[in-house]
Amino acid sequence: MDTSSFADRDGLIWFDGELVPWRDANIHVLTHGLHYASSVFEGVRVYDGEIFKLAEHTDRLINSARILGFKIEQTADEINKACWDTIAANKIVEGYIRPVAWRGSEMMAVSAQQCRIHLAIGAWVWPSYFDPEARMKGIKLKLSPWKRPSPETIPTQSKAAGLYMICTLSKHEAESEGFDDALMLDYRGRVAEATGANIFFVQDGKLHTPDPDCFLDGITRRTVIDLAKARGIEVIERAIMPEEMANFTECFLTGTAAEVTPVSCIDDYKFVPGEICQQLIADYENCVRRKAAA
């Protein structure tokens, strides 16, 4: 993956209806979305030149904006076409797409009734989110002191930029202590998710995963649940308390960036990537690349 600054790259970004040079895709410092987090986004993967579940991501982007009280000017079809145009312009075959919508700079106050809604789409080459060798051994998670908030306090079903502030705090703390990511509990003390991925556990051949009632029901999460059920694996969505992790044998994360990534430990709780984890990694790879399951 290109390690240069994201502000200083070659390529094109789709910006409010046209493809512009990468370095020219700029906004004003007094943009409402920067100061008040009135911004929503998506993360979408490209495999073998095909965009995986683009329609679902676009629908979620539009709904996220609706939850935050603004409407994206473009239709779903127009957004989908813009994503295809962006990967074509940048010759992306294996990559990542980042659509983002935000309130502009027409007003600078909590109220933003007159702010224009902007939409931009960037795309770049994107390998595995976690180091491939480390991924197969299982990554290490640290329990975060930050908790996922109640849906009565923040719009938890929107993929809104503001929801990720505590994720950055959690991941930075985990990385500073030698971990790969952090596990967040929710406001009730239940297991919720990692900083950018949903979580699954295995016990007695069954999958257990938290109810997504205060965090996103991820598109990858739903895909993996469908793949597991197609294998005849029972999937149990329920409240999971942290002390229950002592009884689980396998653990993995799911997300657009993380795909299916095994977990070897969460603090002192240990897991071994086993048969179910390995099978779902293979099934997900076949799914995104449109291959028949073995």
mmCIF file of C-alpha atoms in Angstrom:
data_model
loop_
_atom_site.group_PDB
_atom_site.id
_atom_site.type_symbol
_atom_site.label_atom_id
_atom_site.label_comp_id
_atom_site.label_asym_id
_atom_site.label_seq_id
_atom_site.Cartn_x
_atom_site.Cartn_y
_atom_site.Cartn_z
ATOM 1 C CA MET A 1 0.000 0.000 0.000
ATOM 2 C CA ASP A 2 1.189 3.532 -0.756
ATOM 3 C CA THR A 3 2.630 4.940 2.488
ATOM 4 C CA SER A 4 2.797 8.565 1.381
ATOM 5 C CA SER A 5 0.528 11.175 2.951
ATOM 6 C CA PHE A 6 -3.075 10.850 1.863
ATOM 7 C CA ALA A 7 -2.951 14.550 0.998
ATOM 8 C CA ASP A 8 -0.027 14.136 -1.413
ATOM 9 C CA ARG A 9 -0.699 11.393 -3.948
ATOM 10 C CA ASP A 10 -1.205 10.968 -7.646
ATOM 11 C CA GLY A 11 -4.651 10.020 -8.875
ATOM 12 C CA LEU A 12 -8.187 11.377 -9.018
ATOM 13 C CA ILE A 13 -10.928 11.841 -6.433
ATOM 14 C CA TRP A 14 -14.615 12.167 -7.270
ATOM 15 C CA PHE A 15 -15.687 15.442 -5.640
ATOM 16 C CA ASP A 16 -19.201 16.896 -5.868
ATOM 17 C CA GLY A 17 -19.895 15.490 -9.313
ATOM 18 C CA GLU A 18 -16.534 15.486 -11.056
ATOM 19 C CA LEU A 19 -13.165 13.786 -10.932
ATOM 20 C CA VAL A 20 -10.496 16.216 -9.732
ATOM 21 C CA PRO A 21 -6.728 15.821 -9.233
ATOM 22 C CA TRP A 22 -6.032 14.125 -5.898
ATOM 23 C CA ARG A 23 -4.100 17.068 -4.425
ATOM 24 C CA ASP A 24 -6.882 19.513 -5.360
ATOM 25 C CA ALA A 25 -9.653 17.699 -3.454
ATOM 26 C CA ASN A 26 -9.633 20.169 -0.561
ATOM 27 C CA ILE A 27 -12.170 21.780 1.777
ATOM 28 C CA HIS A 28 -12.108 24.935 3.901
ATOM 29 C CA VAL A 29 -10.768 24.812 7.461
ATOM 30 C CA LEU A 30 -14.115 26.162 8.730
ATOM 31 C CA THR A 31 -16.106 23.272 7.310
ATOM 32 C CA HIS A 32 -18.936 22.251 9.649
ATOM 33 C CA GLY A 33 -18.120 18.564 9.286
ATOM 34 C CA LEU A 34 -14.641 19.157 10.713
ATOM 35 C CA HIS A 35 -15.767 21.160 13.741
ATOM 36 C CA TYR A 36 -19.036 19.406 14.624
ATOM 37 C CA ALA A 37 -18.577 15.904 13.158
ATOM 38 C CA SER A 38 -21.541 16.299 10.789
ATOM 39 C CA SER A 39 -20.061 13.710 8.465
ATOM 40 C CA VAL A 40 -20.813 10.126 7.422
ATOM 41 C CA PHE A 41 -18.731 7.697 5.438
ATOM 42 C CA GLU A 42 -18.386 4.173 4.090
ATOM 43 C CA GLY A 43 -15.551 1.730 3.509
ATOM 44 C CA VAL A 44 -15.934 -0.521 0.474
ATOM 45 C CA ARG A 45 -13.565 -3.170 -0.919
ATOM 46 C CA VAL A 46 -12.600 -3.896 -4.502
ATOM 47 C CA TYR A 47 -11.653 -7.486 -5.371
ATOM 48 C CA ASP A 48 -10.478 -8.510 -8.834
ATOM 49 C CA GLY A 49 -11.855 -5.237 -10.203
ATOM 50 C CA GLU A 50 -15.321 -5.832 -8.706
ATOM 51 C CA ILE A 51 -16.848 -3.749 -5.908
ATOM 52 C CA PHE A 52 -18.150 -5.994 -3.133
ATOM 53 C CA LYS A 53 -21.730 -5.245 -2.018
ATOM 54 C CA LEU A 54 -21.614 -1.671 -3.298
ATOM 55 C CA ALA A 55 -25.398 -1.236 -3.255
ATOM 56 C CA GLU A 56 -25.587 -2.161 0.446
ATOM 57 C CA HIS A 57 -22.809 0.278 1.325
ATOM 58 C CA THR A 58 -24.418 3.078 -0.669
ATOM 59 C CA ASP A 59 -27.799 2.498 0.945
ATOM 60 C CA ARG A 60 -26.167 2.643 4.370
ATOM 61 C CA LEU A 61 -24.351 5.871 3.482
ATOM 62 C CA ILE A 62 -27.620 7.520 2.467
ATOM 63 C CA ASN A 63 -29.369 6.231 5.594
ATOM 64 C CA SER A 64 -26.499 7.379 7.827
ATOM 65 C CA ALA A 65 -26.892 10.900 6.441
ATOM 66 C CA ARG A 66 -30.644 10.730 6.996
ATOM 67 C CA ILE A 67 -30.096 9.754 10.634
ATOM 68 C CA LEU A 68 -27.774 12.756 11.042
ATOM 69 C CA GLY A 69 -30.456 15.002 9.576
ATOM 70 C CA PHE A 70 -29.167 15.741 6.101
ATOM 71 C CA LYS A 71 -29.793 14.460 2.598
ATOM 72 C CA ILE A 72 -27.104 13.576 0.087
ATOM 73 C CA GLU A 73 -27.930 15.256 -3.217
ATOM 74 C CA GLN A 74 -26.961 12.271 -5.364
ATOM 75 C CA THR A 75 -29.173 9.230 -5.794
ATOM 76 C CA ALA A 76 -27.961 5.727 -4.952
ATOM 77 C CA ASP A 77 -27.467 4.989 -8.654
ATOM 78 C CA GLU A 78 -25.422 8.162 -9.091
ATOM 79 C CA ILE A 79 -23.255 7.318 -6.093
ATOM 80 C CA ASN A 80 -22.717 3.778 -7.359
ATOM 81 C CA LYS A 81 -21.687 5.066 -10.780
ATOM 82 C CA ALA A 82 -19.326 7.570 -9.157
ATOM 83 C CA CYS A 83 -17.645 4.723 -7.259
ATOM 84 C CA TRP A 84 -17.146 2.770 -10.472
ATOM 85 C CA ASP A 85 -15.844 5.881 -12.233
ATOM 86 C CA THR A 86 -13.382 6.489 -9.392
ATOM 87 C CA ILE A 87 -11.841 3.013 -9.412
ATOM 88 C CA ALA A 88 -11.652 3.096 -13.214
ATOM 89 C CA ALA A 89 -9.914 6.499 -13.207
ATOM 90 C CA ASN A 90 -7.384 5.242 -10.663
ATOM 91 C CA LYS A 91 -7.012 1.787 -12.252
ATOM 92 C CA ILE A 92 -7.880 0.040 -8.982
ATOM 93 C CA VAL A 93 -8.113 -3.754 -9.187
ATOM 94 C CA GLU A 94 -7.500 -4.662 -5.520
ATOM 95 C CA GLY A 95 -8.383 -1.740 -3.305
ATOM 96 C CA TYR A 96 -10.546 0.280 -1.009
ATOM 97 C CA ILE A 97 -13.152 2.972 -1.673
ATOM 98 C CA ARG A 98 -13.994 5.736 0.790
ATOM 99 C CA PRO A 99 -17.223 7.670 0.081
ATOM 100 C CA VAL A 100 -17.713 10.512 2.552
ATOM 101 C CA ALA A 101 -20.498 13.100 2.877
ATOM 102 C CA TRP A 102 -20.396 16.191 5.093
ATOM 103 C CA ARG A 103 -21.883 19.588 5.843
ATOM 104 C CA GLY A 104 -19.910 22.460 4.314
ATOM 105 C CA SER A 105 -18.717 25.890 5.462
ATOM 106 C CA GLU A 106 -21.758 28.108 4.823
ATOM 107 C CA MET A 107 -22.444 28.291 8.575
ATOM 108 C CA MET A 108 -20.100 28.057 11.561
ATOM 109 C CA ALA A 109 -22.244 27.205 14.561
ATOM 110 C CA VAL A 110 -23.905 24.166 16.049
ATOM 111 C CA SER A 111 -26.882 24.915 13.803
ATOM 112 C CA ALA A 112 -26.115 24.094 10.178
ATOM 113 C CA GLN A 113 -29.388 24.623 8.350
ATOM 114 C CA GLN A 114 -27.789 26.493 5.443
ATOM 115 C CA CYS A 115 -24.725 24.292 4.974
ATOM 116 C CA ARG A 116 -24.361 22.611 1.596
ATOM 117 C CA ILE A 117 -24.006 18.836 1.621
ATOM 118 C CA HIS A 118 -20.837 17.632 -0.104
ATOM 119 C CA LEU A 119 -19.880 14.164 -1.310
ATOM 120 C CA ALA A 120 -16.447 12.877 -2.220
ATOM 121 C CA ILE A 121 -15.145 9.425 -3.158
ATOM 122 C CA GLY A 122 -11.525 8.369 -2.912
ATOM 123 C CA ALA A 123 -10.046 5.000 -3.874
ATOM 124 C CA TRP A 124 -6.622 3.451 -3.389
ATOM 125 C CA VAL A 125 -4.765 0.147 -3.407
ATOM 126 C CA TRP A 126 -5.456 -1.686 -0.147
ATOM 127 C CA PRO A 127 -3.905 -4.969 1.028
ATOM 128 C CA SER A 128 -4.813 -6.845 4.215
ATOM 129 C CA TYR A 129 -5.732 -4.505 7.103
ATOM 130 C CA PHE A 130 -3.588 -6.574 9.457
ATOM 131 C CA ASP A 131 -0.220 -8.104 8.572
ATOM 132 C CA PRO A 132 -1.072 -11.409 6.763
ATOM 133 C CA GLU A 133 1.335 -13.519 8.847
ATOM 134 C CA ALA A 134 0.129 -12.011 12.116
ATOM 135 C CA ARG A 135 -3.453 -12.380 10.944
ATOM 136 C CA MET A 136 -3.225 -16.160 10.588
ATOM 137 C CA LYS A 137 -1.597 -16.492 14.019
ATOM 138 C CA GLY A 138 -4.348 -14.383 15.505
ATOM 139 C CA ILE A 139 -4.122 -10.744 16.503
ATOM 140 C CA LYS A 140 -3.989 -9.478 20.079
ATOM 141 C CA LEU A 141 -6.701 -7.266 21.568
ATOM 142 C CA LYS A 142 -6.742 -5.159 24.712
ATOM 143 C CA LEU A 143 -9.921 -4.336 26.593
ATOM 144 C CA SER A 144 -10.582 -0.616 26.181
ATOM 145 C CA PRO A 145 -11.647 1.677 29.035
ATOM 146 C CA TRP A 146 -13.895 3.498 26.532
ATOM 147 C CA LYS A 147 -17.378 2.071 26.078
ATOM 148 C CA ARG A 148 -19.854 2.120 23.230
ATOM 149 C CA PRO A 149 -22.564 4.656 24.192
ATOM 150 C CA SER A 150 -26.282 4.137 24.561
ATOM 151 C CA PRO A 151 -28.370 4.682 21.389
ATOM 152 C CA GLU A 152 -30.291 7.241 23.456
ATOM 153 C CA THR A 153 -27.188 9.436 23.592
ATOM 154 C CA ILE A 154 -25.798 9.227 20.063
ATOM 155 C CA PRO A 155 -27.015 7.882 16.661
ATOM 156 C CA THR A 156 -25.314 4.496 16.928
ATOM 157 C CA GLN A 157 -26.895 3.061 13.761
ATOM 158 C CA SER A 158 -25.252 5.711 11.585
ATOM 159 C CA LYS A 159 -21.711 5.250 10.263
ATOM 160 C CA ALA A 160 -20.936 8.741 11.483
ATOM 161 C CA ALA A 161 -17.449 10.171 11.862
ATOM 162 C CA GLY A 162 -18.053 11.282 15.451
ATOM 163 C CA LEU A 163 -18.635 7.712 16.609
ATOM 164 C CA TYR A 164 -15.024 6.848 15.804
ATOM 165 C CA MET A 165 -13.336 9.313 18.155
ATOM 166 C CA ILE A 166 -13.284 6.801 21.019
ATOM 167 C CA CYS A 167 -12.166 4.111 18.568
ATOM 168 C CA THR A 168 -9.032 6.111 17.754
ATOM 169 C CA LEU A 169 -8.383 6.653 21.460
ATOM 170 C CA SER A 170 -8.864 2.953 22.169
ATOM 171 C CA LYS A 171 -6.708 1.717 19.302
ATOM 172 C CA HIS A 172 -3.879 4.141 20.076
ATOM 173 C CA GLU A 173 -3.787 2.995 23.689
ATOM 174 C CA ALA A 174 -3.827 -0.671 22.644
ATOM 175 C CA GLU A 175 -1.042 -0.196 20.103
ATOM 176 C CA SER A 176 1.095 1.701 22.623
ATOM 177 C CA GLU A 177 0.975 -1.413 24.836
ATOM 178 C CA GLY A 178 1.879 -3.847 22.056
ATOM 179 C CA PHE A 179 -1.626 -4.953 21.069
ATOM 180 C CA ASP A 180 -3.086 -4.869 17.555
ATOM 181 C CA ASP A 181 -6.522 -3.493 18.423
ATOM 182 C CA ALA A 182 -8.952 -2.930 21.274
ATOM 183 C CA LEU A 183 -12.174 -4.624 22.327
ATOM 184 C CA MET A 184 -14.861 -2.204 23.454
ATOM 185 C CA LEU A 185 -17.648 -3.019 25.876
ATOM 186 C CA ASP A 186 -20.955 -1.180 25.664
ATOM 187 C CA TYR A 187 -22.500 1.194 28.196
ATOM 188 C CA ARG A 188 -23.986 -1.808 30.045
ATOM 189 C CA GLY A 189 -20.632 -3.589 30.347
ATOM 190 C CA ARG A 190 -21.411 -6.120 27.617
ATOM 191 C CA VAL A 191 -19.006 -7.150 24.847
ATOM 192 C CA ALA A 192 -19.635 -4.870 21.853
ATOM 193 C CA GLU A 193 -17.029 -4.718 19.071
ATOM 194 C CA ALA A 194 -13.440 -3.864 18.172
ATOM 195 C CA THR A 195 -12.543 -0.335 17.053
ATOM 196 C CA GLY A 196 -13.576 -0.944 13.448
ATOM 197 C CA ALA A 197 -14.901 -4.497 13.299
ATOM 198 C CA ASN A 198 -17.548 -6.781 14.742
ATOM 199 C CA ILE A 199 -16.580 -9.769 16.887
ATOM 200 C CA PHE A 200 -17.508 -13.466 16.954
ATOM 201 C CA PHE A 201 -16.711 -16.284 19.377
ATOM 202 C CA VAL A 202 -16.883 -20.084 19.065
ATOM 203 C CA GLN A 203 -18.099 -22.441 21.762
ATOM 204 C CA ASP A 204 -19.026 -26.109 21.231
ATOM 205 C CA GLY A 205 -19.171 -25.660 17.463
ATOM 206 C CA LYS A 206 -21.561 -22.687 17.646
ATOM 207 C CA LEU A 207 -20.952 -19.039 16.810
ATOM 208 C CA HIS A 208 -21.798 -16.414 19.413
ATOM 209 C CA THR A 209 -21.856 -12.717 18.558
ATOM 210 C CA PRO A 210 -23.196 -9.646 20.382
ATOM 211 C CA ASP A 211 -26.559 -8.142 19.478
ATOM 212 C CA PRO A 212 -25.799 -4.988 17.446
ATOM 213 C CA ASP A 213 -28.217 -2.793 19.380
ATOM 214 C CA CYS A 214 -25.746 0.030 20.105
ATOM 215 C CA PHE A 215 -23.229 -0.391 17.289
ATOM 216 C CA LEU A 216 -23.318 -1.081 13.549
ATOM 217 C CA ASP A 217 -24.640 -4.383 12.259
ATOM 218 C CA GLY A 218 -21.778 -4.610 9.780
ATOM 219 C CA ILE A 219 -22.212 -5.674 6.176
ATOM 220 C CA THR A 220 -19.322 -8.125 6.590
ATOM 221 C CA ARG A 221 -20.883 -9.332 9.835
ATOM 222 C CA ARG A 222 -24.123 -10.172 8.054
ATOM 223 C CA THR A 223 -22.210 -11.822 5.208
ATOM 224 C CA VAL A 224 -20.286 -14.072 7.606
ATOM 225 C CA ILE A 225 -23.474 -15.007 9.464
ATOM 226 C CA ASP A 226 -25.000 -16.097 6.139
ATOM 227 C CA LEU A 227 -21.862 -18.083 5.260
ATOM 228 C CA ALA A 228 -21.885 -19.798 8.651
ATOM 229 C CA LYS A 229 -25.555 -20.745 8.358
ATOM 230 C CA ALA A 230 -24.903 -22.130 4.857
ATOM 231 C CA ARG A 231 -22.334 -24.424 6.511
ATOM 232 C CA GLY A 232 -24.884 -25.540 9.064
ATOM 233 C CA ILE A 233 -23.153 -23.642 11.872
ATOM 234 C CA GLU A 234 -25.573 -22.333 14.465
ATOM 235 C CA VAL A 235 -25.274 -18.573 15.010
ATOM 236 C CA ILE A 236 -26.437 -17.128 18.331
ATOM 237 C CA GLU A 237 -26.837 -13.346 18.567
ATOM 238 C CA ARG A 238 -27.083 -12.370 22.216
ATOM 239 C CA ALA A 239 -25.758 -10.294 25.065
ATOM 240 C CA ILE A 240 -22.230 -11.487 25.949
ATOM 241 C CA MET A 241 -20.551 -10.549 29.211
ATOM 242 C CA PRO A 242 -16.741 -10.205 29.249
ATOM 243 C CA GLU A 243 -16.225 -12.995 31.794
ATOM 244 C CA GLU A 244 -17.798 -15.426 29.311
ATOM 245 C CA MET A 245 -14.700 -15.100 27.129
ATOM 246 C CA ALA A 246 -13.036 -17.681 29.380
ATOM 247 C CA ASN A 247 -15.370 -20.320 27.899
ATOM 248 C CA PHE A 248 -14.822 -19.561 24.191
ATOM 249 C CA THR A 249 -12.263 -21.512 22.140
ATOM 250 C CA GLU A 250 -12.065 -19.369 18.981
ATOM 251 C CA CYS A 251 -12.523 -15.680 18.282
ATOM 252 C CA PHE A 252 -12.401 -13.558 15.144
ATOM 253 C CA LEU A 253 -13.218 -10.087 13.855
ATOM 254 C CA THR A 254 -15.200 -9.176 10.762
ATOM 255 C CA GLY A 255 -15.226 -5.944 8.792
ATOM 256 C CA THR A 256 -14.744 -4.494 5.332
ATOM 257 C CA ALA A 257 -11.102 -3.738 6.125
ATOM 258 C CA ALA A 258 -10.461 -6.602 8.569
ATOM 259 C CA GLU A 259 -12.369 -9.181 6.445
ATOM 260 C CA VAL A 260 -12.258 -12.285 8.708
ATOM 261 C CA THR A 261 -9.332 -11.951 11.129
ATOM 262 C CA PRO A 262 -8.611 -14.480 13.914
ATOM 263 C CA VAL A 263 -7.929 -13.263 17.455
ATOM 264 C CA SER A 264 -5.380 -15.049 19.657
ATOM 265 C CA CYS A 265 -6.019 -13.148 22.880
ATOM 266 C CA ILE A 266 -8.071 -10.451 24.544
ATOM 267 C CA ASP A 267 -6.073 -9.366 27.581
ATOM 268 C CA ASP A 268 -5.551 -12.677 29.431
ATOM 269 C CA TYR A 269 -8.231 -14.614 27.553
ATOM 270 C CA LYS A 270 -6.637 -16.980 24.996
ATOM 271 C CA PHE A 271 -8.050 -18.352 21.745
ATOM 272 C CA VAL A 272 -6.739 -20.645 19.007
ATOM 273 C CA PRO A 273 -7.835 -20.114 15.379
ATOM 274 C CA GLY A 274 -9.547 -23.418 14.696
ATOM 275 C CA GLU A 275 -11.687 -25.217 12.148
ATOM 276 C CA ILE A 276 -14.630 -22.795 12.140
ATOM 277 C CA CYS A 277 -12.416 -19.745 11.924
ATOM 278 C CA GLN A 278 -10.358 -21.218 9.092
ATOM 279 C CA GLN A 279 -13.475 -22.355 7.213
ATOM 280 C CA LEU A 280 -15.095 -18.936 7.363
ATOM 281 C CA ILE A 281 -11.883 -17.232 6.239
ATOM 282 C CA ALA A 282 -11.902 -19.493 3.166
ATOM 283 C CA ASP A 283 -15.630 -19.075 2.562
ATOM 284 C CA TYR A 284 -15.392 -15.288 2.808
ATOM 285 C CA GLU A 285 -12.483 -15.233 0.358
ATOM 286 C CA ASN A 286 -14.514 -17.339 -2.060
ATOM 287 C CA CYS A 287 -17.526 -15.082 -1.572
ATOM 288 C CA VAL A 288 -15.764 -11.796 -2.285
ATOM 289 C CA ARG A 289 -14.010 -13.303 -5.313
ATOM 290 C CA ARG A 290 -17.152 -15.045 -6.516
ATOM 291 C CA LYS A 291 -15.721 -18.539 -6.327
ATOM 292 C CA ALA A 292 -17.710 -21.648 -5.464
ATOM 293 C CA ALA A 293 -17.334 -22.780 -1.866
ATOM 294 C CA ALA A 294 -15.323 -25.979 -1.456
#
